[in-house]
């Protein structure tokens, strides 16, 4: 089973700013409220940007995992 | 007792009425510069703002308007000065230079190449994304007149509007973020 | 009789931004509340700017007429 | 019943008192640049703001202060460096250059000519209008000192004030629009 019951994976590897927040803002509407999407990014700026985006858009970062060459962010749709 | 409540209520009402409305989650930006790097920054901030759930309005004025020219369009009926300016100013965003390290084109070409390699969206892609996301573009009428640009010369962009400084200020004063680039 | 009972005409032909809004802001005080001034302008930017100015200053655009080479804007003083 | 009303009133009062004051209809702008085109933009935005019923304050700092020099005034008693700077910096707004396409003076002359033809107010006319409309000018004391300018060297302008960054910030933080040019 996917971690945090993520219903989908959004692959943003290799995309720099502003693409990660633009993409999550476009994709968050495709899952239901309460569901989680797992974002894969290689942009270290996303570590600061996703919490900022979540706060501003009223959503939630459930967990962030830093692995070798990959950052995985679990975003829950709240609104 | 009842009188006190009425008085206090009236005082409170007065206080609330006197309060200025808070700003909207909105970005208003003057795009005065026609430099490639500054335009990229402007478009990244504007598209980012929409991603953050904000409205975004870009006001193109002075050198910024040259970046909106469509290189494929030629219009006639211009007077001598307008033609001169038309030749001297970059025709569209493909012709813009860096504010820094342009170095006769070498620096600008290098940066564009580097952006491609690093997957940074090009100015063309940023404009496309801005249009998709609903970033509004407003164009300074006075600059259009001064540089001798005609409306038909500008790129297609959804709901492009022509205006003056009053329109910018009306947007800016209700915005939580304002910038001049 | 003047249209909309305009009590005066403000000739701003040939003046570019920011003159049209500066002039109307200076002249609006010269008519009484409830009266209408007819503005003549050749600046296409005024089509967007006068409504923006009216909203901000608490006045009212009664009508805007676009003719060949001339824009006529009827402004009512409200405040 | 009465208790409920009193409690709710007290809660509401507390809430209102804790609210941040909204911004004033006011423009605070740092005029850092000494480029002709940017100064024109700054003055158009400032005069437009007053037309919109706003207050407008311009803070002249760094290269912007050179634009405030009165070309008719000569002051003595300057040290060597101040004299050097005085010669190198444009003496007054008639000497300012474009940020772009100055082209050894040709581009700047063309733009000025074009502005006259298109009835766009010149920088001189814009300053006059700004004074009439009550646009406030505040000048950075540190820049004056750095560039070796004396107060007598600057143009006459009603209620011109000399200050530092704290004055700018006090204005800016209550303003609905802030820009850096």
Tab-separated table of C-alpha atoms in Angstrom, chain A residues 14 16-19 21-22 25-26 52-53 56-57, chain B residues 44 47-48 51-52 118-121 126 129 132-133:
chain	number	residue	atom	x	y	z
A	14	UNK	CA	13.949	17.760	-13.104
A	16	UNK	CA	12.833	23.877	-11.415
A	17	UNK	CA	10.927	26.819	-9.941
A	18	UNK	CA	8.162	27.888	-10.548
A	19	UNK	CA	7.008	24.571	-12.027
A	21	UNK	CA	4.134	24.879	-7.170
A	22	UNK	CA	2.385	25.609	-10.470
A	25	UNK	CA	-1.737	23.917	-7.714
A	26	UNK	CA	-3.099	22.532	-10.982
A	52	UNK	CA	4.510	27.998	1.927
A	53	UNK	CA	2.157	26.930	-0.847
A	56	UNK	CA	-1.378	29.899	1.395
A	57	UNK	CA	-3.743	27.538	-0.427
B	44	UNK	CA	7.896	33.387	-12.770
B	47	UNK	CA	2.661	32.353	-12.456
B	48	UNK	CA	3.837	31.482	-8.948
B	51	UNK	CA	-0.260	28.845	-8.019
B	52	UNK	CA	-0.454	30.343	-4.511
B	118	UNK	CA	18.205	23.000	-16.691
B	119	UNK	CA	14.584	22.732	-17.796
B	120	UNK	CA	13.861	26.328	-16.764
B	121	UNK	CA	10.815	27.356	-18.793
B	126	UNK	CA	6.155	31.221	-19.352
B	129	UNK	CA	1.613	29.182	-18.827
B	132	UNK	CA	-3.390	29.275	-19.098
B	133	UNK	CA	-3.298	30.245	-15.422
